[in-house]
C-alpha positions in Angstrom: 33.4 181.9 -40.5 32.8 183.1 -36.9 34.6 186.3 -35.8 35.3 187.1 -32.1 37.6 189.4 -30.1 39.5 188.8 -26.9 42.0 190.8 -24.9 45.5 190.9 -26.5 47.7 188.0 -25.2 51.3 188.7 -24.2 51.0 192.5 -24.6 54.0 194.5 -23.5 53.7 197.5 -21.2 54.4 199.8 -24.1 51.7 198.2 -26.3 49.2 198.2 -23.4 49.8 202.0 -23.1 49.6 202.5 -26.8 46.3 200.7 -27.1 44.9 202.8 -24.3 46.3 205.9 -26.1 48.1 207.1 -22.9 48.7 210.9 -23.1 52.3 210.6 -22.2 53.0 208.9 -25.5 52.8 212.3 -27.2 56.4 212.5 -26.3 57.1 209.8 -28.9 54.3 210.3 -31.5 52.8 213.2 -33.4 49.5 211.3 -33.8 47.8 208.5 -31.9 45.4 206.3 -34.0 42.0 208.1 -33.8 39.9 209.7 -36.5 40.9 213.2 -35.6 44.5 212.2 -36.2 43.8 210.9 -39.6 42.0 214.1 -40.5 44.8 216.3 -39.3 47.4 214.2 -41.0 45.6 214.4 -44.3 45.6 218.2 -44.1 49.3 218.2 -43.3 50.1 216.1 -46.3 48.7 218.7 -48.7 52.1 220.4 -48.4 54.1 217.2 -48.7 56.0 217.2 -52.0 56.2 213.9 -53.8 57.1 213.3 -57.4 54.0 211.2 -58.0 54.6 210.7 -61.7 58.0 209.2 -61.1 56.9 207.2 -58.1 54.0 205.6 -59.9 56.2 204.8 -62.9 58.6 203.0 -60.6 55.8 200.9 -58.9 54.2 200.2 -62.3 57.5 199.0 -63.6 58.1 196.8 -60.6 54.7 195.2 -60.8 54.7 194.9 -64.6 55.3 191.1 -64.8 52.6 190.2 -62.3 49.1 189.1 -63.4 47.0 192.1 -64.5 44.8 193.7 -61.9 42.3 196.5 -62.8 42.3 197.6 -59.1 46.1 198.0 -59.1 45.8 200.1 -62.3 43.1 202.3 -60.6 45.2 202.7 -57.5 48.3 203.7 -59.5 46.3 206.3 -61.3 44.9 207.7 -58.0 48.4 207.7 -56.5 49.7 209.6 -59.6 47.0 212.3 -59.0 46.4 212.9 -55.3 45.9 209.7 -53.3 47.4 209.2 -49.9 48.8 205.8 -48.8 48.5 203.4 -46.0 51.7 201.6 -45.9 53.5 198.7 -44.1 56.3 196.3 -44.9 57.9 193.0 -44.2 60.8 190.8 -45.0 60.4 188.6 -48.1 59.9 185.2 -46.3 59.4 182.0 -48.2 55.7 181.1 -48.6 55.2 184.7 -47.4 56.9 184.0 -44.1 54.8 183.8 -40.9 51.1 184.7 -40.9 51.7 188.2 -39.6 53.0 189.2 -43.0 49.5 188.5 -44.4 47.8 190.0 -41.4 49.8 193.2 -42.0 48.7 193.3 -45.6 45.1 192.7 -44.6 45.4 195.5 -42.1 46.8 197.9 -44.8 44.0 197.1 -47.2 41.3 197.4 -44.6 42.7 200.7 -43.1 43.0 202.2 -46.6 39.3 201.3 -47.3 38.2 202.7 -44.0 40.0 206.0 -44.4 39.0 206.4 -48.0 35.4 206.3 -46.8 35.9 208.4 -43.7 38.0 211.1 -45.3 36.2 211.1 -48.7 39.5 211.1 -50.6 41.5 208.4 -52.4 43.6 206.3 -50.0 45.5 203.4 -51.5 47.3 200.4 -49.8 51.0 199.9 -50.3 53.2 197.0 -49.2 56.9 197.9 -48.8 59.0 194.7 -49.3 62.2 194.7 -47.3 64.2 193.0 -50.0 67.4 194.8 -48.8 67.4 192.6 -45.6 70.2 190.1 -45.7 69.5 187.7 -42.7 68.3 184.8 -44.8 68.0 182.6 -41.7 65.0 184.7 -40.7 63.2 184.1 -44.0 64.3 180.7 -45.4 62.1 178.4 -43.3 58.6 177.7 -42.1 57.0 175.7 -39.2 54.1 173.3 -39.0 52.4 171.9 -35.9 52.8 168.2 -35.2 51.4 166.6 -31.9 52.0 169.8 -30.0 55.5 170.4 -31.3 56.8 172.5 -34.2 58.4 171.0 -37.2 60.8 173.3 -39.0 61.3 173.0 -42.8 64.2 174.9 -44.3 65.2 175.8 -47.8 68.8 174.5 -47.6 71.0 176.7 -49.7 73.3 178.8 -47.6 75.4 181.3 -49.5 78.9 182.1 -48.2 77.9 185.8 -48.1 75.0 187.6 -46.5 73.2 188.6 -49.6 70.1 190.8 -49.8 66.8 188.9 -50.3 66.2 190.7 -53.6 69.5 189.3 -54.9 69.6 185.9 -53.2 68.9 183.4 -56.0 66.6 180.5 -55.5 67.3 177.2 -57.3 64.1 175.9 -58.8 64.6 172.2 -57.8 65.6 173.0 -54.3 62.7 175.4 -53.9 60.2 172.9 -55.2 61.6 170.3 -52.9 61.2 172.7 -50.0 57.6 173.3 -51.0 56.9 169.5 -51.3 58.5 168.9 -47.8 56.2 171.6 -46.3 53.1 170.1 -47.9 54.0 166.6 -46.6 53.4 168.1 -43.1 49.9 169.1 -44.0 46.8 166.9 -43.5 45.6 166.1 -47.0 42.3 167.8 -47.9 40.3 168.4 -51.1 42.5 171.5 -51.7 46.0 170.0 -51.1 46.9 168.7 -54.6 45.7 171.7 -56.5 47.5 174.1 -54.0 50.7 172.1 -54.3 50.7 172.3 -58.1 50.0 176.0 -58.0 53.0 176.8 -55.7 55.3 174.4 -57.6 54.4 176.3 -60.7 55.1 179.7 -59.1 58.5 178.3 -57.9 59.3 177.6 -61.5 58.7 181.2 -62.4 60.7 183.1 -59.8 64.4 183.4 -59.2 64.8 185.3 -55.9 63.3 185.5 -52.4 61.7 188.8 -53.1 60.2 187.7 -56.4 58.6 184.6 -54.8 57.2 186.7 -52.0 55.9 189.4 -54.4 54.1 186.8 -56.6 52.5 185.1 -53.7 51.3 188.3 -52.1 50.0 189.6 -55.4 48.1 186.4 -55.8 46.4 187.0 -52.4 45.7 190.7 -52.8 45.5 191.5 -56.5 41.7 192.0 -56.3 42.3 194.5 -53.5 44.7 196.6 -55.6 47.6 196.2 -53.1 50.5 198.1 -54.6 53.9 196.6 -53.9 57.5 197.8 -54.2 60.8 196.2 -53.2 63.0 198.6 -51.1 66.0 197.3 -53.0 64.5 197.8 -56.5 67.1 199.6 -58.6 64.7 202.1 -60.1 63.4 203.0 -56.7 67.0 203.5 -55.5 67.6 206.0 -58.3 64.4 207.8 -57.3 65.7 207.9 -53.7 69.1 209.4 -54.7 68.5 212.9 -53.3 67.1 211.5 -50.1 70.2 209.4 -49.5 72.2 212.6 -50.0 70.2 214.3 -47.2 70.8 211.3 -44.9 74.5 211.4 -45.5 74.7 215.2 -44.9 72.7 214.8 -41.6 74.1 211.5 -40.5 75.6 212.8 -37.2 72.4 214.6 -36.3 70.3 211.5 -37.1 72.4 209.3 -34.9 72.3 211.8 -31.9 68.6 212.5 -32.2 67.7 208.8 -32.2 70.1 208.0 -29.3 68.6 210.8 -27.2 65.0 209.8 -28.0 65.6 206.2 -27.3 67.0 207.2 -23.9 63.7 209.0 -23.2 61.9 205.9 -24.3 63.9 203.8 -21.9 63.4 206.2 -19.0 59.6 205.9 -19.6 60.1 202.2 -18.8 59.8 200.8 -22.4 63.4 199.6 -23.0 65.8 200.1 -25.8 64.3 198.5 -28.9 67.1 199.7 -31.3 70.1 200.1 -29.0 71.1 203.1 -31.2 74.7 204.3 -31.2 76.0 207.9 -31.8 78.6 206.7 -34.3 76.3 204.8 -36.6 75.8 206.2 -40.1 72.5 204.3 -40.2 73.2 203.3 -43.8 74.6 200.2 -45.4 77.1 200.1 -48.3 76.2 197.4 -50.8 78.9 195.3 -52.6 78.1 192.3 -54.7 74.7 192.0 -53.1 76.2 192.0 -49.5 75.5 194.9 -47.1 78.0 196.4 -44.8 76.8 198.8 -42.0 78.7 202.0 -42.0 79.9 204.0 -39.0 80.6 207.7 -39.2 83.3 209.6 -37.2 84.5 213.2 -38.1 83.1 213.0 -41.6 84.5 209.6 -42.5 82.1 206.7 -43.2 83.7 203.3 -42.7 83.3 199.6 -42.0 86.7 198.4 -40.6 85.9 194.7 -40.9 85.1 195.0 -44.7 88.0 197.4 -45.3 85.6 200.2 -46.4 86.2 203.9 -45.9 84.6 206.9 -47.6 84.8 210.7 -47.1 81.5 212.4 -46.9 82.1 213.8 -50.4 82.8 210.3 -51.8 79.7 208.9 -50.2 77.6 211.8 -51.6 79.0 211.0 -55.0 77.9 207.4 -54.6 74.4 208.5 -53.5 74.2 210.8 -56.6 75.6 208.4 -59.2 75.2 204.9 -57.8 72.4 205.0 -55.2 71.9 201.2 -55.7 75.1 200.8 -53.7 73.4 202.3 -50.6 70.7 200.8 -48.3 68.8 201.9 -45.3 68.9 200.4 -41.9 66.1 200.2 -39.3 66.5 203.9 -38.5 66.6 205.5 -41.9 64.2 203.1 -43.6 61.1 204.9 -42.0 62.6 208.2 -43.0 63.1 207.1 -46.6 59.5 205.7 -46.7 58.2 209.1 -45.5 60.2 211.0 -48.1 59.1 208.7 -50.9 55.4 208.3 -50.2 52.5 210.6 -49.0 52.0 208.4 -45.9 48.7 208.9 -44.1 49.3 205.9 -41.8 51.9 203.3 -41.2 50.8 199.8 -40.1 53.3 197.9 -38.0 53.8 195.1 -35.5 54.6 195.7 -31.8 58.4 195.7 -32.4 58.1 198.2 -35.2 55.9 200.5 -33.2 58.6 200.6 -30.5 61.2 201.4 -33.1 59.1 204.3 -34.5 58.7 205.7 -31.0 62.4 206.6 -31.2 62.1 208.6 -34.5 60.0 211.6 -33.6 62.8 214.1 -33.2 64.6 212.8 -36.2 61.5 213.4 -38.4 61.1 216.9 -36.9 64.8 217.6 -37.9 63.7 217.1 -41.5 60.6 219.2 -41.0 58.4 216.2 -41.1 56.0 214.4 -38.8 55.5 210.8 -38.1 52.4 209.5 -39.9 49.6 208.0 -37.9 51.1 204.8 -36.4 48.6 201.9 -36.3 49.2 198.5 -34.8 48.5 195.8 -37.4 45.6 193.4 -36.7 46.6 190.4 -34.6 44.7 187.3 -35.7 44.4 183.7 -34.5 42.7 181.2 -36.8 41.0 178.3 -34.9 41.2 175.1 -37.0 38.2 172.8 -36.9 39.9 170.2 -34.7 41.0 172.7 -32.1 37.4 174.1 -31.9 36.0 170.6 -31.5 38.5 169.7 -28.8 38.0 172.9 -26.8 34.3 172.1 -26.8 34.8 168.5 -25.7 37.2 169.5 -22.9 34.7 172.3 -21.9 37.4 175.0 -22.0 37.0 178.6 -23.3 39.5 179.9 -25.9 41.0 182.3 -23.4 42.2 179.3 -21.4 44.8 178.6 -24.2 46.3 182.1 -23.8 46.1 182.6 -20.0 47.7 179.3 -19.0 44.5 177.6 -17.8 44.7 175.0 -20.6 48.2 174.0 -19.5 47.0 173.8 -15.8 44.0 171.7 -16.9 46.3 169.4 -18.8 48.7 169.0 -15.9 45.9 168.3 -13.5 44.6 165.6 -15.8 48.1 164.0 -16.0 48.4 164.1 -12.2 45.0 162.6 -11.8 45.8 159.6 -14.0 49.2 159.0 -12.6 49.8 155.5 -11.1 50.6 156.6 -7.6 50.6 153.1 -6.2 53.3 151.9 -8.6 55.3 155.1 -7.8 55.1 154.4 -4.0 56.1 150.8 -4.5 59.2 151.8 -6.5 60.1 154.3 -3.8 59.7 151.7 -1.1 61.9 149.2 -3.0 64.5 152.0 -3.4 64.5 152.8 0.3 64.9 149.1 1.2 67.8 148.7 -1.3 69.6 151.8 0.0 69.3 150.5 3.5 70.6 147.0 2.5 73.5 148.6 0.6 74.3 150.6 3.8 74.5 147.4 5.9 76.7 145.8 3.2 79.0 148.8 3.2 79.3 148.7 7.0 80.1 145.0 6.9 82.7 145.4 4.2 84.3 148.3 6.1 84.9 146.1 9.1 86.2 143.0 7.2 87.7 144.1 3.9 89.6 147.0 2.3 87.0 149.8 2.9 88.3 152.2 0.2 88.1 149.6 -2.6 84.6 148.4 -1.8 83.2 151.8 -1.0 83.6 153.0 -4.6 82.2 149.6 -5.9 79.1 149.6 -3.8 78.4 153.2 -4.5 78.6 152.6 -8.2 76.4 149.5 -8.0 73.8 151.5 -6.1 73.8 154.2 -8.8 73.2 151.6 -11.4 70.2 150.3 -9.5 68.8 153.9 -9.0 69.1 154.6 -12.8 67.2 151.4 -13.5 64.4 152.5 -11.0 64.3 155.9 -12.7 64.0 154.2 -16.1 61.3 151.8 -14.8 59.3 154.7 -13.3 59.5 156.6 -16.6 58.4 153.6 -18.6 55.4 153.1 -16.3 54.5 156.7 -16.6 54.8 156.6 -20.4 52.6 153.5 -20.6 50.0 155.1 -18.3 49.9 158.2 -20.4 49.6 156.1 -23.6 46.4 154.7 -22.1 45.1 158.2 -22.0 46.7 159.3 -25.3 43.4 160.2 -27.0 42.7 163.0 -24.5 46.3 164.1 -24.3 46.4 164.5 -28.0 43.5 166.9 -27.8 45.5 169.1 -25.4 48.6 168.9 -27.5 46.8 169.7 -30.7 45.2 172.8 -29.2 48.5 174.0 -27.8 50.4 173.3 -31.0 47.9 175.0 -33.4 46.7 177.9 -31.4 49.5 178.9 -29.0 52.7 177.1 -30.1 55.7 177.6 -27.7 53.4 179.9 -25.7 53.4 182.5 -28.5 50.8 183.5 -31.1 50.5 181.2 -34.1 50.9 184.2 -36.4 54.6 184.2 -35.5 55.1 180.7 -36.7 52.9 179.3 -39.5 52.6 180.1 -43.2 49.1 181.0 -44.4 49.3 177.8 -46.5 48.6 175.7 -43.4 45.1 177.2 -43.2 44.5 177.7 -46.9 45.0 173.9 -47.1 42.2 173.4 -44.6 39.8 176.2 -45.4 40.5 176.6 -49.2 41.4 179.5 -51.5 38.8 181.9 -50.1 40.6 182.3 -46.8 42.1 185.7 -47.5 38.9 187.1 -49.0 37.0 185.7 -46.0 39.3 187.5 -43.6 39.1 190.7 -45.6 35.3 190.6 -45.4 35.3 190.6 -41.6 34.2 193.8 -39.7 37.7 194.2 -38.1 38.2 197.1 -35.8 41.6 198.6 -35.0 40.8 198.6 -31.3 43.7 196.7 -29.8 41.7 193.5 -29.4 43.1 190.2 -30.6 40.9 188.8 -33.4 39.8 185.2 -33.4 38.5 183.5 -36.5 36.9 180.0 -36.4 35.2 177.9 -39.0 
């Protein structure tokens, strides 16, 4: 494995400023990611009250049915005593969802190790599964590259209602069929058959999106002691009951503070990532596994479309006695995470970091600070063929991300174009148009002009369509003669920078596990990754 770093592709103005730790960002964050921040945050957390016994009991219960891991046991014991956590989360995508889910977990594990050593105190990694999310269209499919294009494979079972991922049932036969369809897109290697059987077996053991995600992630990170918890887990909800009460009591203040802070974020030139509204309760009500976002006006919490309406007293009673019927949204989820865990650092993607930038004053309202916010590692894996083709074409990796590869490809296509044939077709077209013009003039003087004008025009259009068709066919045939080289360009684009975006946003880790083998995750964890804003590149 070869490790390299390049400048971050497609970086937004906000992320560029964040990576450079621009001083003005103190308006939005209590800590920027440097070692002094970690030290100060650790001191602050000494006064952060967490029911560690109950919290570890909930996590231990959630992970009880997973394969045993001594490292998980160790981390649970440390968390019960005095450990801090590095935390991040993601939706429960099938086959873990896009690679960035795994990259986020890798970031959490590595950051926890680094800070354990730097601070000299126990720091454990925690992955917060967003099982309460209900947009299954975002998590029920995966993509594989084929000849420069993306092939989408979807688990086809659409419920009538928008159920949460933790309650959305998976049918074993359909799930196994989905997995087999994904593997059909892979090039067969010495690892393929064993991998397929492994994941078909896992599919036979799980019943929901969240369970499938949890089992796969535990399989990847059990040896690292990654602790996992589903945000929608009922025991966790009971633990969160008093925190829901606080959020209900302070719902108007939460909404106003986030709206105002987002306005400042927009005025700084960074946009409106949340588009917060002052009448949002920033909580969902859960009914039969379906979530309904509540609004709040004059102490009444409601969702008109669902016919729901609660007084503040009624909703507080639900929070106290039936907290499983409440769920956080993008605003209150970070708040809940901070109330539940002793968070040293939060690991997030670019979009999440922009969200968190709007939460500073909300956290202060609850006498809390934002944890140290750290961008997750962004990683591209260069498959063997792409590496070979880049070498053969004499192109550096950066050319894929900065548009030079596409220009190189277009120049090649222009160079091999049959200009002679194109000119001959154009000449024939000109002659034909001229002859049709003469015919039209003649008919106008001897026949019914209106009748033949339409007919000659239509006839000319038919000829022109045929010329276009002929020109395209000549071009296709010519490109086919150079197909070997064009396939190299297409393969590089499709694997490394599909749709002009990073591969980590499209592909499941299984694509590369199939090529590299089961040591891929351990290989990535062993790299000397730095949280320096650079894009990480791994090749074999």
